[in-house]
Amino acid sequence: MNIFFKITLFLFAFAGAAETSRAQTSAADPNAPAPQSPIQVRLPHSPRTKDNILDSVLDFAFVQFFKLFKDVEISYDFFEVDINGNLNFTNFKVKTSRPSLQGIATISKININLREFLTFIKGKQLVISKIVLTDVSADMTLVEEKDKKEKKRSLKYSAKQMTLNNVILDEFGNRQEKKKSKAYDVSAKTVSAEKASLSLSNPREKYAVSSAEITDFVLSDEGIDRISFSSAETGGKVYTDRAAFLQAIRQ
């Protein structure tokens, strides 16, 4: 059953119970104690939200949606919706156990528009106008099979803050359709990072920037070596060649 159908059904039942109670109360003696409603609704509660019904229902929807991702465990410690209508996840974790990628990524805080995120959950693909990630860290193992031999590379990444604009999240899309065209997991019109570093082993590589902005970023589902972009700016210089950019930030 569709998650949002469940939520709608739940809210309808809740509203119906309240309406039934009001109807019975109005017909009774106003001086008599209000009778117990024949319809009992158990309000959900989650330690990951503030103590209100709307956030608890949203939490249920988020948890169920994240369970749909294959070979990935997604969790968070807490979330709230601010006065601007933005959804803020705290201590968001992604544990990946794919054959080609294994490890954990942690984000201290994710800020994203609630309405856009809900639309993404209902569909298969969506452009999200802005995502802000604070205190990002990842400890991954890349696994590649070449000439019937398995090669592993350790990947460690960190960034004080990342901002992604006009993001297309296609991880949940139809992969058969993707095979017919250009396949990707994530793309963004711009990606900016502050105090970011990346290190790889076997062979050893290390990169770091105090700040950088990448335009037309595409992360292919075929691996980290398939990252592409139209331009990258750091240290007051613009690079249109991937190799030249990596050379400029190599430590």
PDB file of C-alpha atoms in Angstrom:
ATOM      1  CA  MET A   1       0.000   0.000   0.000  1.00  0.00           C
ATOM      2  CA  ASN A   2       1.280   3.438  -0.886  1.00  0.00           C
ATOM      3  CA  ILE A   3       2.751   5.246   2.117  1.00  0.00           C
ATOM      4  CA  PHE A   4       0.835   8.412   1.486  1.00  0.00           C
ATOM      5  CA  PHE A   5      -2.411   6.480   1.160  1.00  0.00           C
ATOM      6  CA  LYS A   6      -1.722   5.059   4.623  1.00  0.00           C
ATOM      7  CA  ILE A   7      -1.064   8.510   6.012  1.00  0.00           C
ATOM      8  CA  THR A   8      -4.196   9.920   4.397  1.00  0.00           C
ATOM      9  CA  LEU A   9      -6.236   7.009   5.755  1.00  0.00           C
ATOM     10  CA  PHE A  10      -4.800   7.564   9.217  1.00  0.00           C
ATOM     11  CA  LEU A  11      -5.547  11.289   9.198  1.00  0.00           C
ATOM     12  CA  PHE A  12      -9.059  10.600   7.850  1.00  0.00           C
ATOM     13  CA  ALA A  13      -9.683   8.140  10.686  1.00  0.00           C
ATOM     14  CA  PHE A  14      -8.390  10.639  13.209  1.00  0.00           C
ATOM     15  CA  ALA A  15     -10.579  13.413  11.824  1.00  0.00           C
ATOM     16  CA  GLY A  16     -13.563  11.052  11.673  1.00  0.00           C
ATOM     17  CA  ALA A  17     -13.125  10.084  15.298  1.00  0.00           C
ATOM     18  CA  ALA A  18     -13.055  13.703  16.332  1.00  0.00           C
ATOM     19  CA  GLU A  19     -16.175  14.483  14.297  1.00  0.00           C
ATOM     20  CA  THR A  20     -18.055  11.524  15.803  1.00  0.00           C
ATOM     21  CA  SER A  21     -17.127  12.660  19.284  1.00  0.00           C
ATOM     22  CA  ARG A  22     -18.327  16.218  18.586  1.00  0.00           C
ATOM     23  CA  ALA A  23     -21.671  14.964  17.202  1.00  0.00           C
ATOM     24  CA  GLN A  24     -22.338  12.804  20.228  1.00  0.00           C
ATOM     25  CA  THR A  25     -21.422  15.554  22.647  1.00  0.00           C
ATOM     26  CA  SER A  26     -23.776  18.080  21.006  1.00  0.00           C
ATOM     27  CA  ALA A  27     -26.719  15.656  21.291  1.00  0.00           C
ATOM     28  CA  ALA A  28     -26.125  14.878  24.961  1.00  0.00           C
ATOM     29  CA  ASP A  29     -27.054  16.799  28.088  1.00  0.00           C
ATOM     30  CA  PRO A  30     -24.580  19.706  28.314  1.00  0.00           C
ATOM     31  CA  ASN A  31     -24.366  19.210  32.085  1.00  0.00           C
ATOM     32  CA  ALA A  32     -23.558  15.508  31.840  1.00  0.00           C
ATOM     33  CA  PRO A  33     -19.986  14.158  31.539  1.00  0.00           C
ATOM     34  CA  ALA A  34     -18.893  13.601  27.950  1.00  0.00           C
ATOM     35  CA  PRO A  35     -19.255   9.928  26.962  1.00  0.00           C
ATOM     36  CA  GLN A  36     -16.208   7.944  25.871  1.00  0.00           C
ATOM     37  CA  SER A  37     -15.834   7.894  22.104  1.00  0.00           C
ATOM     38  CA  PRO A  38     -16.569   4.484  20.531  1.00  0.00           C
ATOM     39  CA  ILE A  39     -13.634   5.044  18.174  1.00  0.00           C
ATOM     40  CA  GLN A  40     -10.209   4.880  19.755  1.00  0.00           C
ATOM     41  CA  VAL A  41      -7.211   6.269  17.841  1.00  0.00           C
ATOM     42  CA  ARG A  42      -3.718   5.556  19.091  1.00  0.00           C
ATOM     43  CA  LEU A  43      -1.517   8.561  18.478  1.00  0.00           C
ATOM     44  CA  PRO A  44       1.929   7.555  17.177  1.00  0.00           C
ATOM     45  CA  HIS A  45       5.049   8.687  18.982  1.00  0.00           C
ATOM     46  CA  SER A  46       8.681   8.683  17.964  1.00  0.00           C
ATOM     47  CA  PRO A  47      11.795   9.681  19.922  1.00  0.00           C
ATOM     48  CA  ARG A  48      13.149  11.038  16.626  1.00  0.00           C
ATOM     49  CA  THR A  49      10.676  13.931  16.557  1.00  0.00           C
ATOM     50  CA  LYS A  50       8.998  16.538  18.708  1.00  0.00           C
ATOM     51  CA  ASP A  51       5.941  15.318  20.570  1.00  0.00           C
ATOM     52  CA  ASN A  52       3.220  16.108  18.029  1.00  0.00           C
ATOM     53  CA  ILE A  53       1.120  13.969  15.727  1.00  0.00           C
ATOM     54  CA  LEU A  54       2.185  15.551  12.421  1.00  0.00           C
ATOM     55  CA  ASP A  55       5.905  15.001  13.010  1.00  0.00           C
ATOM     56  CA  SER A  56       5.238  11.436  14.169  1.00  0.00           C
ATOM     57  CA  VAL A  57       3.322  10.683  10.969  1.00  0.00           C
ATOM     58  CA  LEU A  58       6.112  12.214   8.883  1.00  0.00           C
ATOM     59  CA  ASP A  59       8.660  10.140  10.791  1.00  0.00           C
ATOM     60  CA  PHE A  60       6.699   6.989   9.959  1.00  0.00           C
ATOM     61  CA  ALA A  61       6.681   7.933   6.262  1.00  0.00           C
ATOM     62  CA  PHE A  62      10.410   8.705   6.199  1.00  0.00           C
ATOM     63  CA  VAL A  63      11.389   5.466   7.941  1.00  0.00           C
ATOM     64  CA  GLN A  64       9.235   3.358   5.617  1.00  0.00           C
ATOM     65  CA  PHE A  65      10.575   5.145   2.540  1.00  0.00           C
ATOM     66  CA  PHE A  66      14.229   4.703   3.536  1.00  0.00           C
ATOM     67  CA  LYS A  67      13.627   0.965   3.937  1.00  0.00           C
ATOM     68  CA  LEU A  68      12.932   0.744   0.193  1.00  0.00           C
ATOM     69  CA  PHE A  69      16.555   1.355  -0.755  1.00  0.00           C
ATOM     70  CA  LYS A  70      18.401  -1.855  -1.573  1.00  0.00           C
ATOM     71  CA  ASP A  71      21.727  -2.626   0.149  1.00  0.00           C
ATOM     72  CA  VAL A  72      21.508   0.649   2.091  1.00  0.00           C
ATOM     73  CA  GLU A  73      20.536   1.325   5.723  1.00  0.00           C
ATOM     74  CA  ILE A  74      19.451   4.911   6.394  1.00  0.00           C
ATOM     75  CA  SER A  75      18.817   6.302   9.868  1.00  0.00           C
ATOM     76  CA  TYR A  76      18.746   9.574  11.767  1.00  0.00           C
ATOM     77  CA  ASP A  77      18.612  10.582  15.422  1.00  0.00           C
ATOM     78  CA  PHE A  78      16.106  13.415  15.173  1.00  0.00           C
ATOM     79  CA  PHE A  79      14.278  15.715  12.776  1.00  0.00           C
ATOM     80  CA  GLU A  80      12.180  18.856  12.966  1.00  0.00           C
ATOM     81  CA  VAL A  81      10.507  21.286  10.562  1.00  0.00           C
ATOM     82  CA  ASP A  82      11.581  24.904  11.049  1.00  0.00           C
ATOM     83  CA  ILE A  83       9.505  28.072  10.605  1.00  0.00           C
ATOM     84  CA  ASN A  84      10.645  28.344   6.967  1.00  0.00           C
ATOM     85  CA  GLY A  85       9.165  24.967   6.076  1.00  0.00           C
ATOM     86  CA  ASN A  86      12.574  23.292   5.872  1.00  0.00           C
ATOM     87  CA  LEU A  87      13.200  19.771   7.099  1.00  0.00           C
ATOM     88  CA  ASN A  88      16.254  19.364   9.328  1.00  0.00           C
ATOM     89  CA  PHE A  89      17.676  15.896   9.966  1.00  0.00           C
ATOM     90  CA  THR A  90      20.188  15.474  12.802  1.00  0.00           C
ATOM     91  CA  ASN A  91      22.943  12.825  12.741  1.00  0.00           C
ATOM     92  CA  PHE A  92      21.861  11.335   9.433  1.00  0.00           C
ATOM     93  CA  LYS A  93      23.665   8.048   8.650  1.00  0.00           C
ATOM     94  CA  VAL A  94      23.891   5.985   5.488  1.00  0.00           C
ATOM     95  CA  LYS A  95      25.375   2.495   5.738  1.00  0.00           C
ATOM     96  CA  THR A  96      26.090   0.959   2.331  1.00  0.00           C
ATOM     97  CA  SER A  97      26.651  -2.749   1.740  1.00  0.00           C
ATOM     98  CA  ARG A  98      26.775  -2.949  -2.048  1.00  0.00           C
ATOM     99  CA  PRO A  99      29.238  -5.317  -3.701  1.00  0.00           C
ATOM    100  CA  SER A 100      31.163  -2.346  -5.116  1.00  0.00           C
ATOM    101  CA  LEU A 101      30.796   0.072  -2.182  1.00  0.00           C
ATOM    102  CA  GLN A 102      30.760  -0.616   1.550  1.00  0.00           C
ATOM    103  CA  GLY A 103      30.933   1.681   4.546  1.00  0.00           C
ATOM    104  CA  ILE A 104      29.243   4.508   6.424  1.00  0.00           C
ATOM    105  CA  ALA A 105      28.594   8.165   5.660  1.00  0.00           C
ATOM    106  CA  THR A 106      27.478  10.508   8.447  1.00  0.00           C
ATOM    107  CA  ILE A 107      26.035  14.005   8.176  1.00  0.00           C
ATOM    108  CA  SER A 108      25.592  16.064  11.314  1.00  0.00           C
ATOM    109  CA  LYS A 109      22.737  18.067   9.808  1.00  0.00           C
ATOM    110  CA  ILE A 110      20.743  18.026   6.565  1.00  0.00           C
ATOM    111  CA  ASN A 111      18.570  21.003   5.619  1.00  0.00           C
ATOM    112  CA  ILE A 112      16.076  20.478   2.799  1.00  0.00           C
ATOM    113  CA  ASN A 113      12.678  21.888   1.817  1.00  0.00           C
ATOM    114  CA  LEU A 114       9.962  19.672   3.318  1.00  0.00           C
ATOM    115  CA  ARG A 115       7.477  20.039   0.456  1.00  0.00           C
ATOM    116  CA  GLU A 116      10.096  19.137  -2.155  1.00  0.00           C
ATOM    117  CA  PHE A 117      11.222  16.130  -0.142  1.00  0.00           C
ATOM    118  CA  LEU A 118       7.663  14.844   0.230  1.00  0.00           C
ATOM    119  CA  THR A 119       7.155  15.216  -3.523  1.00  0.00           C
ATOM    120  CA  PHE A 120      10.338  13.215  -4.061  1.00  0.00           C
ATOM    121  CA  ILE A 121       9.030  10.428  -1.842  1.00  0.00           C
ATOM    122  CA  LYS A 122       5.820  10.244  -3.883  1.00  0.00           C
ATOM    123  CA  GLY A 123       7.653  10.132  -7.222  1.00  0.00           C
ATOM    124  CA  LYS A 124      10.661   8.466  -8.750  1.00  0.00           C
ATOM    125  CA  GLN A 125      12.696  11.506  -9.660  1.00  0.00           C
ATOM    126  CA  LEU A 126      12.708  15.123  -8.582  1.00  0.00           C
ATOM    127  CA  VAL A 127      14.768  18.254  -8.826  1.00  0.00           C
ATOM    128  CA  ILE A 128      15.364  19.614  -5.323  1.00  0.00           C
ATOM    129  CA  SER A 129      16.295  23.275  -5.325  1.00  0.00           C
ATOM    130  CA  LYS A 130      18.764  23.226  -2.440  1.00  0.00           C
ATOM    131  CA  ILE A 131      20.317  20.798   0.044  1.00  0.00           C
ATOM    132  CA  VAL A 132      22.708  21.952   2.765  1.00  0.00           C
ATOM    133  CA  LEU A 133      24.903  19.349   4.479  1.00  0.00           C
ATOM    134  CA  THR A 134      26.868  20.192   7.630  1.00  0.00           C
ATOM    135  CA  ASP A 135      29.838  18.208   9.004  1.00  0.00           C
ATOM    136  CA  VAL A 136      29.993  15.468   6.397  1.00  0.00           C
ATOM    137  CA  SER A 137      32.209  12.414   6.847  1.00  0.00           C
ATOM    138  CA  ALA A 138      32.517   9.120   5.004  1.00  0.00           C
ATOM    139  CA  ASP A 139      34.589   5.998   5.550  1.00  0.00           C
ATOM    140  CA  MET A 140      34.120   3.658   2.586  1.00  0.00           C
ATOM    141  CA  THR A 141      35.713   0.696   0.853  1.00  0.00           C
ATOM    142  CA  LEU A 142      35.615   0.636  -2.947  1.00  0.00           C
ATOM    143  CA  VAL A 143      35.656  -2.868  -4.418  1.00  0.00           C
ATOM    144  CA  GLU A 144      36.527  -3.457  -8.067  1.00  0.00           C
ATOM    145  CA  GLU A 145      36.956  -6.758  -9.870  1.00  0.00           C
ATOM    146  CA  LYS A 146      39.500  -6.708 -12.673  1.00  0.00           C
ATOM    147  CA  ASP A 147      40.967  -9.705 -14.494  1.00  0.00           C
ATOM    148  CA  LYS A 148      39.105 -11.966 -12.025  1.00  0.00           C
ATOM    149  CA  LYS A 149      40.944 -10.321  -9.140  1.00  0.00           C
ATOM    150  CA  GLU A 150      39.342  -8.194  -6.452  1.00  0.00           C
ATOM    151  CA  LYS A 151      40.892  -4.814  -5.759  1.00  0.00           C
ATOM    152  CA  LYS A 152      39.940  -2.741  -2.720  1.00  0.00           C
ATOM    153  CA  ARG A 153      40.518   0.941  -2.076  1.00  0.00           C
ATOM    154  CA  SER A 154      39.871   2.783   1.160  1.00  0.00           C
ATOM    155  CA  LEU A 155      38.069   6.118   0.771  1.00  0.00           C
ATOM    156  CA  LYS A 156      37.791   8.743   3.480  1.00  0.00           C
ATOM    157  CA  TYR A 157      36.012  12.051   2.937  1.00  0.00           C
ATOM    158  CA  SER A 158      35.111  15.000   5.132  1.00  0.00           C
ATOM    159  CA  ALA A 159      33.702  18.495   4.644  1.00  0.00           C
ATOM    160  CA  LYS A 160      32.674  21.233   7.038  1.00  0.00           C
ATOM    161  CA  GLN A 161      29.746  22.130   4.805  1.00  0.00           C
ATOM    162  CA  MET A 162      28.377  21.267   1.371  1.00  0.00           C
ATOM    163  CA  THR A 163      25.637  23.042  -0.567  1.00  0.00           C
ATOM    164  CA  LEU A 164      23.979  21.392  -3.569  1.00  0.00           C
ATOM    165  CA  ASN A 165      21.683  23.362  -5.880  1.00  0.00           C
ATOM    166  CA  ASN A 166      19.134  21.964  -8.354  1.00  0.00           C
ATOM    167  CA  VAL A 167      19.781  18.380  -7.353  1.00  0.00           C
ATOM    168  CA  ILE A 168      18.339  15.415  -9.221  1.00  0.00           C
ATOM    169  CA  LEU A 169      18.108  12.320  -7.037  1.00  0.00           C
ATOM    170  CA  ASP A 170      17.655   9.339  -9.306  1.00  0.00           C
ATOM    171  CA  GLU A 171      18.752   6.515  -7.019  1.00  0.00           C
ATOM    172  CA  PHE A 172      15.127   5.473  -6.677  1.00  0.00           C
ATOM    173  CA  GLY A 173      14.424   5.706 -10.395  1.00  0.00           C
ATOM    174  CA  ASN A 174      13.801   2.947 -12.889  1.00  0.00           C
ATOM    175  CA  ARG A 175      17.226   1.493 -13.583  1.00  0.00           C
ATOM    176  CA  GLN A 176      16.047  -0.259 -16.737  1.00  0.00           C
ATOM    177  CA  GLU A 177      15.069   3.105 -18.175  1.00  0.00           C
ATOM    178  CA  LYS A 178      18.370   4.561 -17.015  1.00  0.00           C
ATOM    179  CA  LYS A 179      20.277   1.934 -18.966  1.00  0.00           C
ATOM    180  CA  LYS A 180      18.730   3.305 -22.150  1.00  0.00           C
ATOM    181  CA  SER A 181      20.155   6.761 -21.514  1.00  0.00           C
ATOM    182  CA  LYS A 182      22.745   8.308 -19.213  1.00  0.00           C
ATOM    183  CA  ALA A 183      22.847   6.529 -15.869  1.00  0.00           C
ATOM    184  CA  TYR A 184      23.523   8.451 -12.696  1.00  0.00           C
ATOM    185  CA  ASP A 185      22.671   8.436  -9.030  1.00  0.00           C
ATOM    186  CA  VAL A 186      23.038  12.120  -8.274  1.00  0.00           C
ATOM    187  CA  SER A 187      23.509  15.237 -10.358  1.00  0.00           C
ATOM    188  CA  ALA A 188      23.514  18.916  -9.379  1.00  0.00           C
ATOM    189  CA  LYS A 189      23.787  22.225 -11.179  1.00  0.00           C
ATOM    190  CA  THR A 190      26.315  23.399  -8.588  1.00  0.00           C
ATOM    191  CA  VAL A 191      28.064  21.798  -5.637  1.00  0.00           C
ATOM    192  CA  SER A 192      30.084  23.917  -3.225  1.00  0.00           C
ATOM    193  CA  ALA A 193      32.251  22.594  -0.407  1.00  0.00           C
ATOM    194  CA  GLU A 194      34.117  24.176   2.477  1.00  0.00           C
ATOM    195  CA  LYS A 195      37.137  22.636   4.217  1.00  0.00           C
ATOM    196  CA  ALA A 196      36.844  19.413   2.251  1.00  0.00           C
ATOM    197  CA  SER A 197      39.342  16.580   2.013  1.00  0.00           C
ATOM    198  CA  LEU A 198      39.437  13.228   0.233  1.00  0.00           C
ATOM    199  CA  SER A 199      41.955  10.433   0.661  1.00  0.00           C
ATOM    200  CA  LEU A 200      42.259   7.139  -1.203  1.00  0.00           C
ATOM    201  CA  SER A 201      44.531   4.149  -0.762  1.00  0.00           C
ATOM    202  CA  ASN A 202      45.992   1.586  -3.150  1.00  0.00           C
ATOM    203  CA  PRO A 203      47.419   3.672  -4.788  1.00  0.00           C
ATOM    204  CA  ARG A 204      47.527   6.505  -2.269  1.00  0.00           C
ATOM    205  CA  GLU A 205      45.885   9.777  -3.277  1.00  0.00           C
ATOM    206  CA  LYS A 206      44.983  12.789  -1.156  1.00  0.00           C
ATOM    207  CA  TYR A 207      43.080  15.949  -2.081  1.00  0.00           C
ATOM    208  CA  ALA A 208      42.004  18.983  -0.065  1.00  0.00           C
ATOM    209  CA  VAL A 209      40.401  22.399  -0.656  1.00  0.00           C
ATOM    210  CA  SER A 210      39.473  25.243   1.674  1.00  0.00           C
ATOM    211  CA  SER A 211      36.580  26.024  -0.670  1.00  0.00           C
ATOM    212  CA  ALA A 212      35.470  24.955  -4.128  1.00  0.00           C
ATOM    213  CA  GLU A 213      32.456  25.125  -6.421  1.00  0.00           C
ATOM    214  CA  ILE A 214      31.701  22.574  -9.119  1.00  0.00           C
ATOM    215  CA  THR A 215      29.213  23.175 -11.940  1.00  0.00           C
ATOM    216  CA  ASP A 216      27.122  20.516 -13.724  1.00  0.00           C
ATOM    217  CA  PHE A 217      28.209  17.787 -11.311  1.00  0.00           C
ATOM    218  CA  VAL A 218      27.296  14.173 -12.156  1.00  0.00           C
ATOM    219  CA  LEU A 219      28.033  11.151  -9.965  1.00  0.00           C
ATOM    220  CA  SER A 220      27.489   8.024 -12.032  1.00  0.00           C
ATOM    221  CA  ASP A 221      26.290   4.799 -10.444  1.00  0.00           C
ATOM    222  CA  GLU A 222      29.182   3.119 -12.244  1.00  0.00           C
ATOM    223  CA  GLY A 223      31.726   4.301  -9.658  1.00  0.00           C
ATOM    224  CA  ILE A 224      33.687   7.215  -8.247  1.00  0.00           C
ATOM    225  CA  ASP A 225      35.943   7.310 -11.305  1.00  0.00           C
ATOM    226  CA  ARG A 226      32.880   8.314 -13.345  1.00  0.00           C
ATOM    227  CA  ILE A 227      32.426  11.687 -11.627  1.00  0.00           C
ATOM    228  CA  SER A 228      32.156  14.469 -14.205  1.00  0.00           C
ATOM    229  CA  PHE A 229      31.535  18.232 -14.302  1.00  0.00           C
ATOM    230  CA  SER A 230      31.693  21.128 -16.752  1.00  0.00           C
ATOM    231  CA  SER A 231      33.861  23.380 -14.565  1.00  0.00           C
ATOM    232  CA  ALA A 232      35.371  23.629 -11.092  1.00  0.00           C
ATOM    233  CA  GLU A 233      36.562  26.756  -9.306  1.00  0.00           C
ATOM    234  CA  THR A 234      38.988  26.911  -6.390  1.00  0.00           C
ATOM    235  CA  GLY A 235      41.696  29.318  -5.300  1.00  0.00           C
ATOM    236  CA  GLY A 236      40.477  31.909  -7.784  1.00  0.00           C
ATOM    237  CA  LYS A 237      41.056  29.614 -10.780  1.00  0.00           C
ATOM    238  CA  VAL A 238      38.561  27.816 -13.003  1.00  0.00           C
ATOM    239  CA  TYR A 239      39.235  24.319 -14.359  1.00  0.00           C
ATOM    240  CA  THR A 240      37.282  22.641 -17.141  1.00  0.00           C
ATOM    241  CA  ASP A 241      39.440  19.517 -17.189  1.00  0.00           C
ATOM    242  CA  ARG A 242      38.920  16.939 -14.442  1.00  0.00           C
ATOM    243  CA  ALA A 243      42.546  15.820 -14.381  1.00  0.00           C
ATOM    244  CA  ALA A 244      43.814  19.416 -14.130  1.00  0.00           C
ATOM    245  CA  PHE A 245      41.443  20.155 -11.235  1.00  0.00           C
ATOM    246  CA  LEU A 246      42.523  17.057  -9.315  1.00  0.00           C
ATOM    247  CA  GLN A 247      46.151  17.922  -9.893  1.00  0.00           C
ATOM    248  CA  ALA A 248      45.556  21.439  -8.543  1.00  0.00           C
ATOM    249  CA  ILE A 249      44.059  20.206  -5.251  1.00  0.00           C
ATOM    250  CA  ARG A 250      46.312  17.177  -4.796  1.00  0.00           C
ATOM    251  CA  GLN A 251      48.331  17.158  -1.584  1.00  0.00           C
TER     252      GLN A 251
END
